[in-house]
Amino acid sequence: MTHNTVDPAMITPEMAAQIRDEDYSWRAVAQAASDLWGSEWGSNQLFGEDLCVAAAKLLGENPYREPWN
């Protein structure tokens, strides 16, 4: 389920690869992305989930299966 915190069109293949490479919880993904790309979402768990969903879809993967969950 997306929460509309991420515009999938803004996720580049490079960003998707960075998001996928992290073995983080959704909250930690959100914080790392906020630190790296200057997002105002901080460690918001819904933002982290949306980032993972957008990145997984761009990479042709299921965001709710390994290695994503």
JSON list of N, CA and C in Angstrom, two decimals:
[
{"chain": "A", "resi": 1, "resn": "MET", "atom": "N", "xyz": [0.84, -1.17, 0.00]},
{"chain": "A", "resi": 1, "resn": "MET", "atom": "CA", "xyz": [0.00, 0.00, 0.00]},
{"chain": "A", "resi": 1, "resn": "MET", "atom": "C", "xyz": [0.89, 1.24, 0.00]},
{"chain": "A", "resi": 2, "resn": "THR", "atom": "N", "xyz": [0.62, 2.17, -0.87]},
{"chain": "A", "resi": 2, "resn": "THR", "atom": "CA", "xyz": [1.38, 3.41, -0.85]},
{"chain": "A", "resi": 2, "resn": "THR", "atom": "C", "xyz": [0.62, 4.46, -0.05]},
{"chain": "A", "resi": 3, "resn": "HIS", "atom": "N", "xyz": [1.37, 5.37, 0.49]},
{"chain": "A", "resi": 3, "resn": "HIS", "atom": "CA", "xyz": [0.80, 6.40, 1.35]},
{"chain": "A", "resi": 3, "resn": "HIS", "atom": "C", "xyz": [0.96, 7.78, 0.73]},
{"chain": "A", "resi": 4, "resn": "ASN", "atom": "N", "xyz": [1.40, 7.82, -0.51]},
{"chain": "A", "resi": 4, "resn": "ASN", "atom": "CA", "xyz": [1.58, 9.07, -1.24]},
{"chain": "A", "resi": 4, "resn": "ASN", "atom": "C", "xyz": [2.59, 10.01, -0.61]},
{"chain": "A", "resi": 5, "resn": "THR", "atom": "N", "xyz": [3.63, 9.46, -0.01]},
{"chain": "A", "resi": 5, "resn": "THR", "atom": "CA", "xyz": [4.70, 10.30, 0.52]},
{"chain": "A", "resi": 5, "resn": "THR", "atom": "C", "xyz": [5.86, 10.40, -0.45]},
{"chain": "A", "resi": 6, "resn": "VAL", "atom": "N", "xyz": [5.86, 9.54, -1.49]},
{"chain": "A", "resi": 6, "resn": "VAL", "atom": "CA", "xyz": [6.95, 9.48, -2.46]},
{"chain": "A", "resi": 6, "resn": "VAL", "atom": "C", "xyz": [6.36, 9.51, -3.86]},
{"chain": "A", "resi": 7, "resn": "ASP", "atom": "N", "xyz": [6.90, 10.38, -4.70]},
{"chain": "A", "resi": 7, "resn": "ASP", "atom": "CA", "xyz": [6.54, 10.38, -6.12]},
{"chain": "A", "resi": 7, "resn": "ASP", "atom": "C", "xyz": [7.49, 9.39, -6.80]},
{"chain": "A", "resi": 8, "resn": "PRO", "atom": "N", "xyz": [6.97, 8.23, -7.25]},
{"chain": "A", "resi": 8, "resn": "PRO", "atom": "CA", "xyz": [7.85, 7.22, -7.85]},
{"chain": "A", "resi": 8, "resn": "PRO", "atom": "C", "xyz": [8.67, 7.75, -9.02]},
{"chain": "A", "resi": 9, "resn": "ALA", "atom": "N", "xyz": [8.19, 8.77, -9.70]},
{"chain": "A", "resi": 9, "resn": "ALA", "atom": "CA", "xyz": [8.92, 9.34, -10.83]},
{"chain": "A", "resi": 9, "resn": "ALA", "atom": "C", "xyz": [10.21, 10.02, -10.38]},
{"chain": "A", "resi": 10, "resn": "MET", "atom": "N", "xyz": [10.30, 10.35, -9.10]},
{"chain": "A", "resi": 10, "resn": "MET", "atom": "CA", "xyz": [11.48, 11.03, -8.59]},
{"chain": "A", "resi": 10, "resn": "MET", "atom": "C", "xyz": [12.59, 10.06, -8.17]},
{"chain": "A", "resi": 11, "resn": "ILE", "atom": "N", "xyz": [12.28, 8.76, -8.15]},
{"chain": "A", "resi": 11, "resn": "ILE", "atom": "CA", "xyz": [13.27, 7.75, -7.76]},
{"chain": "A", "resi": 11, "resn": "ILE", "atom": "C", "xyz": [14.05, 7.32, -8.99]},
{"chain": "A", "resi": 12, "resn": "THR", "atom": "N", "xyz": [15.35, 7.56, -8.96]},
{"chain": "A", "resi": 12, "resn": "THR", "atom": "CA", "xyz": [16.22, 7.17, -10.08]},
{"chain": "A", "resi": 12, "resn": "THR", "atom": "C", "xyz": [16.69, 5.73, -9.85]},
{"chain": "A", "resi": 13, "resn": "PRO", "atom": "N", "xyz": [17.20, 5.08, -10.89]},
{"chain": "A", "resi": 13, "resn": "PRO", "atom": "CA", "xyz": [17.75, 3.74, -10.68]},
{"chain": "A", "resi": 13, "resn": "PRO", "atom": "C", "xyz": [18.87, 3.72, -9.64]},
{"chain": "A", "resi": 14, "resn": "GLU", "atom": "N", "xyz": [19.66, 4.78, -9.60]},
{"chain": "A", "resi": 14, "resn": "GLU", "atom": "CA", "xyz": [20.74, 4.86, -8.61]},
{"chain": "A", "resi": 14, "resn": "GLU", "atom": "C", "xyz": [20.18, 4.96, -7.19]},
{"chain": "A", "resi": 15, "resn": "MET", "atom": "N", "xyz": [19.14, 5.76, -7.03]},
{"chain": "A", "resi": 15, "resn": "MET", "atom": "CA", "xyz": [18.50, 5.88, -5.72]},
{"chain": "A", "resi": 15, "resn": "MET", "atom": "C", "xyz": [17.88, 4.56, -5.30]},
{"chain": "A", "resi": 16, "resn": "ALA", "atom": "N", "xyz": [17.23, 3.88, -6.26]},
{"chain": "A", "resi": 16, "resn": "ALA", "atom": "CA", "xyz": [16.60, 2.59, -5.96]},
{"chain": "A", "resi": 16, "resn": "ALA", "atom": "C", "xyz": [17.64, 1.58, -5.50]},
{"chain": "A", "resi": 17, "resn": "ALA", "atom": "N", "xyz": [18.78, 1.58, -6.16]},
{"chain": "A", "resi": 17, "resn": "ALA", "atom": "CA", "xyz": [19.86, 0.66, -5.77]},
{"chain": "A", "resi": 17, "resn": "ALA", "atom": "C", "xyz": [20.37, 0.97, -4.37]},
{"chain": "A", "resi": 18, "resn": "GLN", "atom": "N", "xyz": [20.49, 2.26, -4.04]},
{"chain": "A", "resi": 18, "resn": "GLN", "atom": "CA", "xyz": [20.94, 2.64, -2.70]},
{"chain": "A", "resi": 18, "resn": "GLN", "atom": "C", "xyz": [19.93, 2.21, -1.65]},
{"chain": "A", "resi": 19, "resn": "ILE", "atom": "N", "xyz": [18.66, 2.41, -1.93]},
{"chain": "A", "resi": 19, "resn": "ILE", "atom": "CA", "xyz": [17.61, 2.04, -0.98]},
{"chain": "A", "resi": 19, "resn": "ILE", "atom": "C", "xyz": [17.63, 0.53, -0.78]},
{"chain": "A", "resi": 20, "resn": "ARG", "atom": "N", "xyz": [17.79, -0.23, -1.85]},
{"chain": "A", "resi": 20, "resn": "ARG", "atom": "CA", "xyz": [17.78, -1.69, -1.78]},
{"chain": "A", "resi": 20, "resn": "ARG", "atom": "C", "xyz": [19.00, -2.22, -1.03]},
{"chain": "A", "resi": 21, "resn": "ASP", "atom": "N", "xyz": [20.13, -1.59, -1.18]},
{"chain": "A", "resi": 21, "resn": "ASP", "atom": "CA", "xyz": [21.36, -2.07, -0.56]},
{"chain": "A", "resi": 21, "resn": "ASP", "atom": "C", "xyz": [21.36, -1.98, 0.95]},
{"chain": "A", "resi": 22, "resn": "GLU", "atom": "N", "xyz": [20.53, -1.17, 1.50]},
{"chain": "A", "resi": 22, "resn": "GLU", "atom": "CA", "xyz": [20.50, -1.00, 2.95]},
{"chain": "A", "resi": 22, "resn": "GLU", "atom": "C", "xyz": [19.67, -2.10, 3.59]},
{"chain": "A", "resi": 23, "resn": "ASP", "atom": "N", "xyz": [20.21, -2.72, 4.60]},
{"chain": "A", "resi": 23, "resn": "ASP", "atom": "CA", "xyz": [19.50, -3.75, 5.35]},
{"chain": "A", "resi": 23, "resn": "ASP", "atom": "C", "xyz": [18.86, -3.09, 6.56]},
{"chain": "A", "resi": 24, "resn": "TYR", "atom": "N", "xyz": [17.94, -2.17, 6.27]},
{"chain": "A", "resi": 24, "resn": "TYR", "atom": "CA", "xyz": [17.33, -1.35, 7.31]},
{"chain": "A", "resi": 24, "resn": "TYR", "atom": "C", "xyz": [15.84, -1.61, 7.41]},
{"chain": "A", "resi": 25, "resn": "SER", "atom": "N", "xyz": [15.28, -1.24, 8.54]},
{"chain": "A", "resi": 25, "resn": "SER", "atom": "CA", "xyz": [13.82, -1.19, 8.69]},
{"chain": "A", "resi": 25, "resn": "SER", "atom": "C", "xyz": [13.31, -0.02, 7.85]},
{"chain": "A", "resi": 26, "resn": "TRP", "atom": "N", "xyz": [11.99, 0.03, 7.67]},
{"chain": "A", "resi": 26, "resn": "TRP", "atom": "CA", "xyz": [11.43, 1.15, 6.91]},
{"chain": "A", "resi": 26, "resn": "TRP", "atom": "C", "xyz": [11.78, 2.48, 7.58]},
{"chain": "A", "resi": 27, "resn": "ARG", "atom": "N", "xyz": [11.73, 2.50, 8.89]},
{"chain": "A", "resi": 27, "resn": "ARG", "atom": "CA", "xyz": [12.05, 3.73, 9.63]},
{"chain": "A", "resi": 27, "resn": "ARG", "atom": "C", "xyz": [13.50, 4.15, 9.39]},
{"chain": "A", "resi": 28, "resn": "ALA", "atom": "N", "xyz": [14.41, 3.19, 9.39]},
{"chain": "A", "resi": 28, "resn": "ALA", "atom": "CA", "xyz": [15.83, 3.49, 9.17]},
{"chain": "A", "resi": 28, "resn": "ALA", "atom": "C", "xyz": [16.08, 3.89, 7.72]},
{"chain": "A", "resi": 29, "resn": "VAL", "atom": "N", "xyz": [15.36, 3.27, 6.77]},
{"chain": "A", "resi": 29, "resn": "VAL", "atom": "CA", "xyz": [15.47, 3.68, 5.36]},
{"chain": "A", "resi": 29, "resn": "VAL", "atom": "C", "xyz": [15.05, 5.14, 5.23]},
{"chain": "A", "resi": 30, "resn": "ALA", "atom": "N", "xyz": [13.94, 5.50, 5.86]},
{"chain": "A", "resi": 30, "resn": "ALA", "atom": "CA", "xyz": [13.46, 6.88, 5.80]},
{"chain": "A", "resi": 30, "resn": "ALA", "atom": "C", "xyz": [14.49, 7.85, 6.36]},
{"chain": "A", "resi": 31, "resn": "GLN", "atom": "N", "xyz": [15.07, 7.51, 7.51]},
{"chain": "A", "resi": 31, "resn": "GLN", "atom": "CA", "xyz": [16.06, 8.41, 8.12]},
{"chain": "A", "resi": 31, "resn": "GLN", "atom": "C", "xyz": [17.30, 8.53, 7.25]},
{"chain": "A", "resi": 32, "resn": "ALA", "atom": "N", "xyz": [17.78, 7.41, 6.71]},
{"chain": "A", "resi": 32, "resn": "ALA", "atom": "CA", "xyz": [18.96, 7.46, 5.85]},
{"chain": "A", "resi": 32, "resn": "ALA", "atom": "C", "xyz": [18.70, 8.28, 4.59]},
{"chain": "A", "resi": 33, "resn": "ALA", "atom": "N", "xyz": [17.52, 8.11, 4.00]},
{"chain": "A", "resi": 33, "resn": "ALA", "atom": "CA", "xyz": [17.17, 8.89, 2.81]},
{"chain": "A", "resi": 33, "resn": "ALA", "atom": "C", "xyz": [17.04, 10.36, 3.15]},
{"chain": "A", "resi": 34, "resn": "SER", "atom": "N", "xyz": [16.44, 10.65, 4.29]},
{"chain": "A", "resi": 34, "resn": "SER", "atom": "CA", "xyz": [16.29, 12.05, 4.70]},
{"chain": "A", "resi": 34, "resn": "SER", "atom": "C", "xyz": [17.65, 12.70, 4.91]},
{"chain": "A", "resi": 35, "resn": "ASP", "atom": "N", "xyz": [18.56, 11.97, 5.53]},
{"chain": "A", "resi": 35, "resn": "ASP", "atom": "CA", "xyz": [19.91, 12.49, 5.75]},
{"chain": "A", "resi": 35, "resn": "ASP", "atom": "C", "xyz": [20.65, 12.69, 4.43]},
{"chain": "A", "resi": 36, "resn": "LEU", "atom": "N", "xyz": [20.53, 11.72, 3.53]},
{"chain": "A", "resi": 36, "resn": "LEU", "atom": "CA", "xyz": [21.27, 11.74, 2.28]},
{"chain": "A", "resi": 36, "resn": "LEU", "atom": "C", "xyz": [20.70, 12.73, 1.28]},
{"chain": "A", "resi": 37, "resn": "TRP", "atom": "N", "xyz": [19.38, 12.76, 1.16]},
{"chain": "A", "resi": 37, "resn": "TRP", "atom": "CA", "xyz": [18.75, 13.57, 0.11]},
{"chain": "A", "resi": 37, "resn": "TRP", "atom": "C", "xyz": [18.01, 14.79, 0.63]},
{"chain": "A", "resi": 38, "resn": "GLY", "atom": "N", "xyz": [18.11, 15.06, 1.91]},
{"chain": "A", "resi": 38, "resn": "GLY", "atom": "CA", "xyz": [17.53, 16.27, 2.46]},
{"chain": "A", "resi": 38, "resn": "GLY", "atom": "C", "xyz": [16.01, 16.28, 2.57]},
{"chain": "A", "resi": 39, "resn": "SER", "atom": "N", "xyz": [15.42, 15.13, 2.81]},
{"chain": "A", "resi": 39, "resn": "SER", "atom": "CA", "xyz": [13.97, 15.05, 2.97]},
{"chain": "A", "resi": 39, "resn": "SER", "atom": "C", "xyz": [13.56, 15.58, 4.34]},
{"chain": "A", "resi": 40, "resn": "GLU", "atom": "N", "xyz": [12.36, 16.09, 4.40]},
{"chain": "A", "resi": 40, "resn": "GLU", "atom": "CA", "xyz": [11.83, 16.57, 5.68]},
{"chain": "A", "resi": 40, "resn": "GLU", "atom": "C", "xyz": [11.10, 15.49, 6.45]},
{"chain": "A", "resi": 41, "resn": "TRP", "atom": "N", "xyz": [11.02, 14.27, 5.90]},
{"chain": "A", "resi": 41, "resn": "TRP", "atom": "CA", "xyz": [10.26, 13.20, 6.54]},
{"chain": "A", "resi": 41, "resn": "TRP", "atom": "C", "xyz": [10.98, 12.56, 7.71]},
{"chain": "A", "resi": 42, "resn": "GLY", "atom": "N", "xyz": [12.27, 12.73, 7.81]},
{"chain": "A", "resi": 42, "resn": "GLY", "atom": "CA", "xyz": [13.01, 12.12, 8.92]},
{"chain": "A", "resi": 42, "resn": "GLY", "atom": "C", "xyz": [12.87, 10.62, 8.94]},
{"chain": "A", "resi": 43, "resn": "SER", "atom": "N", "xyz": [12.53, 10.04, 10.08]},
{"chain": "A", "resi": 43, "resn": "SER", "atom": "CA", "xyz": [12.45, 8.60, 10.21]},
{"chain": "A", "resi": 43, "resn": "SER", "atom": "C", "xyz": [11.01, 8.08, 10.12]},
{"chain": "A", "resi": 44, "resn": "ASN", "atom": "N", "xyz": [10.16, 8.81, 9.41]},
{"chain": "A", "resi": 44, "resn": "ASN", "atom": "CA", "xyz": [8.76, 8.41, 9.27]},
{"chain": "A", "resi": 44, "resn": "ASN", "atom": "C", "xyz": [8.66, 7.04, 8.60]},
{"chain": "A", "resi": 45, "resn": "GLN", "atom": "N", "xyz": [8.06, 6.09, 9.30]},
{"chain": "A", "resi": 45, "resn": "GLN", "atom": "CA", "xyz": [7.98, 4.71, 8.81]},
{"chain": "A", "resi": 45, "resn": "GLN", "atom": "C", "xyz": [7.20, 4.61, 7.51]},
{"chain": "A", "resi": 46, "resn": "LEU", "atom": "N", "xyz": [6.13, 5.37, 7.34]},
{"chain": "A", "resi": 46, "resn": "LEU", "atom": "CA", "xyz": [5.34, 5.33, 6.11]},
{"chain": "A", "resi": 46, "resn": "LEU", "atom": "C", "xyz": [6.16, 5.83, 4.92]},
{"chain": "A", "resi": 47, "resn": "PHE", "atom": "N", "xyz": [6.98, 6.84, 5.15]},
{"chain": "A", "resi": 47, "resn": "PHE", "atom": "CA", "xyz": [7.87, 7.34, 4.11]},
{"chain": "A", "resi": 47, "resn": "PHE", "atom": "C", "xyz": [8.87, 6.26, 3.71]},
{"chain": "A", "resi": 48, "resn": "GLY", "atom": "N", "xyz": [9.43, 5.56, 4.70]},
{"chain": "A", "resi": 48, "resn": "GLY", "atom": "CA", "xyz": [10.37, 4.48, 4.42]},
{"chain": "A", "resi": 48, "resn": "GLY", "atom": "C", "xyz": [9.73, 3.36, 3.62]},
{"chain": "A", "resi": 49, "resn": "GLU", "atom": "N", "xyz": [8.51, 2.99, 3.98]},
{"chain": "A", "resi": 49, "resn": "GLU", "atom": "CA", "xyz": [7.81, 1.96, 3.22]},
{"chain": "A", "resi": 49, "resn": "GLU", "atom": "C", "xyz": [7.58, 2.42, 1.78]},
{"chain": "A", "resi": 50, "resn": "ASP", "atom": "N", "xyz": [7.13, 3.65, 1.61]},
{"chain": "A", "resi": 50, "resn": "ASP", "atom": "CA", "xyz": [6.88, 4.17, 0.27]},
{"chain": "A", "resi": 50, "resn": "ASP", "atom": "C", "xyz": [8.15, 4.23, -0.57]},
{"chain": "A", "resi": 51, "resn": "LEU", "atom": "N", "xyz": [9.26, 4.59, 0.06]},
{"chain": "A", "resi": 51, "resn": "LEU", "atom": "CA", "xyz": [10.54, 4.58, -0.65]},
{"chain": "A", "resi": 51, "resn": "LEU", "atom": "C", "xyz": [10.88, 3.17, -1.13]},
{"chain": "A", "resi": 52, "resn": "CYS", "atom": "N", "xyz": [10.71, 2.19, -0.25]},
{"chain": "A", "resi": 52, "resn": "CYS", "atom": "CA", "xyz": [11.02, 0.80, -0.61]},
{"chain": "A", "resi": 52, "resn": "CYS", "atom": "C", "xyz": [10.09, 0.29, -1.70]},
{"chain": "A", "resi": 53, "resn": "VAL", "atom": "N", "xyz": [8.82, 0.63, -1.62]},
{"chain": "A", "resi": 53, "resn": "VAL", "atom": "CA", "xyz": [7.86, 0.20, -2.65]},
{"chain": "A", "resi": 53, "resn": "VAL", "atom": "C", "xyz": [8.24, 0.80, -3.99]},
{"chain": "A", "resi": 54, "resn": "ALA", "atom": "N", "xyz": [8.53, 2.10, -4.02]},
{"chain": "A", "resi": 54, "resn": "ALA", "atom": "CA", "xyz": [8.89, 2.76, -5.28]},
{"chain": "A", "resi": 54, "resn": "ALA", "atom": "C", "xyz": [10.19, 2.18, -5.85]},
{"chain": "A", "resi": 55, "resn": "ALA", "atom": "N", "xyz": [11.17, 1.96, -4.98]},
{"chain": "A", "resi": 55, "resn": "ALA", "atom": "CA", "xyz": [12.46, 1.43, -5.44]},
{"chain": "A", "resi": 55, "resn": "ALA", "atom": "C", "xyz": [12.30, 0.00, -5.95]},
{"chain": "A", "resi": 56, "resn": "ALA", "atom": "N", "xyz": [11.55, -0.82, -5.23]},
{"chain": "A", "resi": 56, "resn": "ALA", "atom": "CA", "xyz": [11.35, -2.21, -5.65]},
{"chain": "A", "resi": 56, "resn": "ALA", "atom": "C", "xyz": [10.64, -2.28, -7.00]},
{"chain": "A", "resi": 57, "resn": "LYS", "atom": "N", "xyz": [9.63, -1.47, -7.17]},
{"chain": "A", "resi": 57, "resn": "LYS", "atom": "CA", "xyz": [8.90, -1.48, -8.45]},
{"chain": "A", "resi": 57, "resn": "LYS", "atom": "C", "xyz": [9.81, -1.05, -9.59]},
{"chain": "A", "resi": 58, "resn": "LEU", "atom": "N", "xyz": [10.64, -0.05, -9.36]},
{"chain": "A", "resi": 58, "resn": "LEU", "atom": "CA", "xyz": [11.57, 0.40, -10.39]},
{"chain": "A", "resi": 58, "resn": "LEU", "atom": "C", "xyz": [12.54, -0.72, -10.76]},
{"chain": "A", "resi": 59, "resn": "LEU", "atom": "N", "xyz": [12.92, -1.52, -9.77]},
{"chain": "A", "resi": 59, "resn": "LEU", "atom": "CA", "xyz": [13.86, -2.63, -10.00]},
{"chain": "A", "resi": 59, "resn": "LEU", "atom": "C", "xyz": [13.16, -3.91, -10.44]},
{"chain": "A", "resi": 60, "resn": "GLY", "atom": "N", "xyz": [11.83, -3.87, -10.58]},
{"chain": "A", "resi": 60, "resn": "GLY", "atom": "CA", "xyz": [11.08, -5.04, -11.01]},
{"chain": "A", "resi": 60, "resn": "GLY", "atom": "C", "xyz": [10.95, -6.11, -9.95]},
{"chain": "A", "resi": 61, "resn": "GLU", "atom": "N", "xyz": [10.94, -5.70, -8.69]},
{"chain": "A", "resi": 61, "resn": "GLU", "atom": "CA", "xyz": [10.88, -6.63, -7.58]},
{"chain": "A", "resi": 61, "resn": "GLU", "atom": "C", "xyz": [9.62, -6.41, -6.75]},
{"chain": "A", "resi": 62, "resn": "ASN", "atom": "N", "xyz": [9.28, -7.39, -5.95]},
{"chain": "A", "resi": 62, "resn": "ASN", "atom": "CA", "xyz": [8.14, -7.29, -5.06]},
{"chain": "A", "resi": 62, "resn": "ASN", "atom": "C", "xyz": [8.61, -6.69, -3.74]},
{"chain": "A", "resi": 63, "resn": "PRO", "atom": "N", "xyz": [8.08, -5.53, -3.35]},
{"chain": "A", "resi": 63, "resn": "PRO", "atom": "CA", "xyz": [8.55, -4.88, -2.13]},
{"chain": "A", "resi": 63, "resn": "PRO", "atom": "C", "xyz": [8.19, -5.60, -0.84]},
{"chain": "A", "resi": 64, "resn": "TYR", "atom": "N", "xyz": [7.36, -6.62, -0.92]},
{"chain": "A", "resi": 64, "resn": "TYR", "atom": "CA", "xyz": [6.94, -7.33, 0.29]},
{"chain": "A", "resi": 64, "resn": "TYR", "atom": "C", "xyz": [7.52, -8.75, 0.35]},
{"chain": "A", "resi": 65, "resn": "ARG", "atom": "N", "xyz": [8.54, -8.99, -0.48]},
{"chain": "A", "resi": 65, "resn": "ARG", "atom": "CA", "xyz": [9.24, -10.28, -0.48]},
{"chain": "A", "resi": 65, "resn": "ARG", "atom": "C", "xyz": [10.73, -10.01, -0.32]},
{"chain": "A", "resi": 66, "resn": "GLU", "atom": "N", "xyz": [11.47, -11.06, 0.00]},
{"chain": "A", "resi": 66, "resn": "GLU", "atom": "CA", "xyz": [12.92, -10.92, 0.11]},
{"chain": "A", "resi": 66, "resn": "GLU", "atom": "C", "xyz": [13.49, -10.35, -1.17]},
{"chain": "A", "resi": 67, "resn": "PRO", "atom": "N", "xyz": [14.43, -9.47, -1.11]},
{"chain": "A", "resi": 67, "resn": "PRO", "atom": "CA", "xyz": [15.20, -9.05, 0.06]},
{"chain": "A", "resi": 67, "resn": "PRO", "atom": "C", "xyz": [14.60, -7.82, 0.75]},
{"chain": "A", "resi": 68, "resn": "TRP", "atom": "N", "xyz": [13.41, -7.44, 0.39]},
{"chain": "A", "resi": 68, "resn": "TRP", "atom": "CA", "xyz": [12.83, -6.20, 0.88]},
{"chain": "A", "resi": 68, "resn": "TRP", "atom": "C", "xyz": [12.24, -6.28, 2.28]},
{"chain": "A", "resi": 69, "resn": "ASN", "atom": "N", "xyz": [11.71, -7.41, 2.67]},
{"chain": "A", "resi": 69, "resn": "ASN", "atom": "CA", "xyz": [11.01, -7.42, 3.96]},
{"chain": "A", "resi": 69, "resn": "ASN", "atom": "C", "xyz": [11.86, -7.92, 5.10]}
]
